């Protein structure tokens, strides 16, 4: 993707006070670990776990790119849609007779998984993000070069490529949606108050993995503006399965 530094600085504005708010110059700080965790905390992640809450992982042996030495890692499949995790669990039960038959799907903040994967341990925890099929198809339709990863959908203006900010709790943010349909719903609402605005906007696709790498490595202070919007279906799944 293009540098967020240059593109967010040239954000265009929409005038509606209901959804889109005024843009202000961001504070000149790069993301700290705490800020990365705060952004990821907005995202529910679904995993397969034991009844006691221990993650069920696959043990794999891999070779280090740095040293060439082989080491064991615990691979955890991470889903962003509860139904996908349920289907994965069903498949494992059917195809693997040694699989824990009492396993269940649970959810946890993505920030917690991220933090655990950063923690040193005898057998490192590695996260494998599993994209939702329909969202991956939508991403490849929008961008034929998008081939892997969990897609995020960001609105931007066609005329200058600047991202479209929205207001969250009175603060301007650059929205990154896990669901294209959710983003289209927001844009449809805006079209009602500003006819023709949708024609000025296109949707960019980038991967969650790439965004996290930028947050880890980049000094671009405008990454502070990114706000992750989880799939509404994920929120509905959590509400429907509350006990």
Coordinates of C-alpha atoms in Angstrom, one line a residue:
X1 CA 0.0 0.0 0.0
X2 CA 1.1 3.6 -0.3
X3 CA 2.7 5.3 2.6
X4 CA 0.1 6.2 5.2
X5 CA 2.2 9.1 6.2
X6 CA 1.7 11.0 3.0
X7 CA -1.9 9.9 2.3
X8 CA -3.4 10.5 5.6
X9 CA -1.9 13.9 5.8
X10 CA -4.0 14.8 2.7
X11 CA -7.2 13.4 4.0
X12 CA -10.3 14.8 2.4
X13 CA -13.3 15.8 4.4
X14 CA -17.0 15.1 4.3
X15 CA -19.3 17.7 5.8
X16 CA -21.9 15.5 7.6
X17 CA -21.7 16.0 11.4
X18 CA -23.6 12.8 12.0
X19 CA -20.9 10.4 10.7
X20 CA -17.9 12.3 9.4
X21 CA -16.2 14.8 11.7
X22 CA -13.6 17.5 11.2
X23 CA -10.0 16.5 10.8
X24 CA -7.3 17.7 13.1
X25 CA -3.5 17.4 12.9
X26 CA -2.5 14.2 14.7
X27 CA 0.1 14.3 17.5
X28 CA 3.6 13.6 16.3
X29 CA 4.2 10.2 18.0
X30 CA 4.9 6.8 16.5
X31 CA 2.9 3.9 17.8
X32 CA 4.0 2.4 21.1
X33 CA 3.4 -1.2 22.0
X34 CA 0.5 0.0 24.2
X35 CA -1.1 1.8 21.3
X36 CA -0.8 -1.2 19.1
X37 CA -2.5 -3.3 21.7
X38 CA -5.2 -0.7 22.2
X39 CA -6.0 -0.9 18.5
X40 CA -6.0 -4.7 18.3
X41 CA -8.2 -4.8 21.5
X42 CA -11.2 -3.6 19.4
X43 CA -11.1 -6.8 17.3
X44 CA -12.6 -10.1 18.6
X45 CA -10.6 -13.2 17.5
X46 CA -12.0 -16.7 17.6
X47 CA -10.0 -19.7 18.5
X48 CA -10.5 -23.4 19.3
X49 CA -9.8 -24.2 23.0
X50 CA -10.3 -26.8 25.6
X51 CA -13.1 -26.6 28.2
X52 CA -10.5 -25.1 30.6
X53 CA -9.7 -22.4 28.1
X54 CA -6.3 -23.6 26.9
X55 CA -5.7 -22.9 23.2
X56 CA -5.5 -26.0 21.0
X57 CA -2.5 -25.6 18.7
X58 CA -0.6 -27.6 16.2
X59 CA 3.0 -28.4 17.0
X60 CA 5.3 -27.9 14.0
X61 CA 9.0 -28.0 13.5
X62 CA 10.4 -25.1 11.4
X63 CA 13.8 -23.8 10.4
X64 CA 15.0 -20.4 11.5
X65 CA 15.8 -18.0 8.7
X66 CA 18.5 -16.4 10.8
X67 CA 20.3 -19.4 12.2
X68 CA 19.1 -22.3 10.1
X69 CA 18.4 -24.3 13.2
X70 CA 15.2 -26.3 13.6
X71 CA 12.8 -25.4 16.4
X72 CA 9.3 -26.4 17.5
X73 CA 6.5 -23.8 17.4
X74 CA 2.9 -24.0 18.5
X75 CA 0.6 -22.8 15.7
X76 CA -2.7 -21.3 16.6
X77 CA -5.4 -20.8 14.0
X78 CA -7.1 -17.4 14.5
X79 CA -10.5 -16.7 12.9
X80 CA -12.3 -13.4 12.6
X81 CA -15.7 -14.9 12.2
X82 CA -17.2 -17.3 14.8
X83 CA -19.0 -19.4 12.2
X84 CA -15.7 -20.1 10.4
X85 CA -14.2 -21.3 13.7
X86 CA -17.2 -23.5 14.3
X87 CA -16.8 -25.1 10.8
X88 CA -13.1 -25.6 11.4
X89 CA -13.8 -27.3 14.7
X90 CA -16.4 -29.6 13.1
X91 CA -13.9 -30.6 10.4
X92 CA -11.3 -31.4 12.9
X93 CA -13.6 -33.6 14.9
X94 CA -14.6 -35.5 11.8
X95 CA -11.2 -36.0 10.3
X96 CA -9.0 -36.4 13.3
X97 CA -10.0 -39.2 15.7
X98 CA -7.4 -38.0 18.2
X99 CA -8.7 -34.5 18.3
X100 CA -10.1 -33.2 21.6
X101 CA -13.8 -33.9 21.2
X102 CA -14.8 -31.6 24.0
X103 CA -13.0 -28.6 22.4
X104 CA -15.1 -25.5 21.8
X105 CA -14.9 -22.2 20.1
X106 CA -14.1 -19.2 22.2
X107 CA -13.2 -15.6 21.6
X108 CA -10.6 -13.3 22.9
X109 CA -9.3 -9.8 22.1
X110 CA -6.8 -9.9 19.3
X111 CA -4.5 -7.8 21.5
X112 CA -4.3 -10.6 24.0
X113 CA -3.2 -13.1 21.3
X114 CA -0.7 -10.7 19.9
X115 CA 0.8 -10.1 23.3
X116 CA 1.0 -13.8 24.1
X117 CA 2.7 -14.4 20.7
X118 CA 5.3 -11.8 21.7
X119 CA 6.1 -13.4 25.0
X120 CA 9.2 -15.6 25.1
X121 CA 8.5 -19.2 26.0
X122 CA 10.0 -22.7 25.5
X123 CA 7.8 -23.4 22.5
X124 CA 6.9 -20.1 20.8
X125 CA 3.3 -19.3 19.9
X126 CA 2.7 -18.4 16.3
X127 CA -0.6 -17.0 15.0
X128 CA -2.0 -18.0 11.7
X129 CA -4.8 -15.6 10.7
X130 CA -7.5 -17.3 8.6
X131 CA -9.4 -14.9 6.3
X132 CA -13.2 -15.3 5.9
X133 CA -13.9 -16.7 2.4
X134 CA -16.4 -14.1 1.2
X135 CA -14.3 -11.2 2.3
X136 CA -11.2 -12.7 0.6
X137 CA -13.3 -13.0 -2.6
X138 CA -14.4 -9.4 -2.3
X139 CA -10.9 -8.3 -1.8
X140 CA -9.6 -10.0 -4.9
X141 CA -12.5 -8.6 -6.9
X142 CA -11.4 -5.1 -5.8
X143 CA -7.7 -5.8 -6.2
X144 CA -6.6 -8.7 -8.3
X145 CA -3.1 -8.4 -6.8
X146 CA -4.5 -9.2 -3.3
X147 CA -3.8 -12.9 -2.8
X148 CA -3.2 -13.7 0.8
X149 CA -4.0 -12.4 4.3
X150 CA -7.0 -11.1 6.2
X151 CA -8.3 -8.3 4.1
X152 CA -9.2 -4.9 5.4
X153 CA -11.3 -2.4 3.5
X154 CA -10.5 1.3 3.6
X155 CA -12.5 4.1 1.8
X156 CA -10.5 6.7 -0.1
X157 CA -11.2 9.5 -2.5
X158 CA -10.8 8.8 -6.2
X159 CA -9.6 12.2 -7.0
X160 CA -6.5 12.3 -4.8
X161 CA -6.2 8.9 -3.2
X162 CA -6.6 10.3 0.3
X163 CA -8.3 8.2 2.9
X164 CA -11.8 9.2 4.1
X165 CA -11.9 9.9 7.8
X166 CA -14.9 9.3 10.1
X167 CA -15.6 10.4 13.6
X168 CA -15.5 8.0 16.5
X169 CA -16.4 9.4 19.9
X170 CA -15.7 12.9 18.5
X171 CA -12.2 12.0 17.2
X172 CA -11.3 11.6 13.5
X173 CA -10.0 8.2 12.5
X174 CA -9.2 6.4 9.3
X175 CA -11.5 3.4 9.3
X176 CA -10.3 -0.1 8.3
X177 CA -13.2 -2.5 8.0
X178 CA -13.0 -6.3 8.2
X179 CA -16.2 -6.5 6.2
X180 CA -16.8 -4.9 2.9
X181 CA -20.5 -5.1 3.4
X182 CA -20.2 -3.1 6.6
X183 CA -18.2 -0.4 4.9
X184 CA -20.7 -0.3 2.0
X185 CA -23.5 0.2 4.6
X186 CA -21.8 3.2 6.1
X187 CA -21.3 4.7 2.6
X188 CA -24.9 4.1 1.7
X189 CA -26.0 6.0 4.8
X190 CA -23.8 8.9 3.8
X191 CA -25.2 8.8 0.2
X192 CA -28.6 9.6 1.7
X193 CA -27.4 12.9 3.1
X194 CA -24.8 13.7 0.4
X195 CA -26.1 12.4 -2.9
X196 CA -23.2 11.6 -5.3
X197 CA -20.6 11.2 -2.5
X198 CA -20.4 7.4 -3.1
X199 CA -19.3 8.0 -6.7
X200 CA -16.3 9.9 -5.4
X201 CA -15.1 7.1 -3.1
X202 CA -13.3 3.8 -3.9
X203 CA -12.2 1.0 -1.6
X204 CA -8.6 0.1 -1.0
X205 CA -7.7 -3.4 0.3
X206 CA -4.7 -4.2 2.5
X207 CA -4.0 -7.1 4.7
X208 CA -4.2 -7.1 8.5
X209 CA -0.8 -8.8 8.6
X210 CA 0.7 -5.9 6.6
X211 CA -0.9 -3.3 8.8
X212 CA 0.4 -4.9 12.0
X213 CA 3.9 -5.0 10.5
X214 CA 3.7 -1.3 9.7
X215 CA 2.5 -0.6 13.3
X216 CA 5.5 -2.6 14.6
X217 CA 8.1 -1.2 12.3
X218 CA 7.1 2.2 11.0
X219 CA 7.6 5.6 12.5
X220 CA 4.6 6.9 10.7
X221 CA 2.7 8.9 13.4
X222 CA -0.4 8.8 11.2
X223 CA -0.9 5.1 12.0
X224 CA -2.4 6.5 15.2
X225 CA -5.4 7.4 13.1
X226 CA -6.2 3.8 12.0
X227 CA -9.3 2.4 13.7
X228 CA -10.2 -1.3 13.2
X229 CA -13.9 -2.1 12.7
X230 CA -14.6 -5.8 13.3
X231 CA -17.1 -7.7 11.2
X232 CA -20.6 -7.0 12.5
X233 CA -21.3 -10.7 12.1
X234 CA -18.5 -11.4 14.6
X235 CA -20.2 -9.1 17.1
X236 CA -23.6 -10.7 16.4
X237 CA -22.1 -14.1 16.9
X238 CA -20.7 -13.1 20.3
X239 CA -24.0 -11.7 21.4
X240 CA -25.9 -14.7 20.3
X241 CA -23.6 -17.1 22.1
X242 CA -23.5 -15.3 25.5
X243 CA -24.2 -17.6 28.4

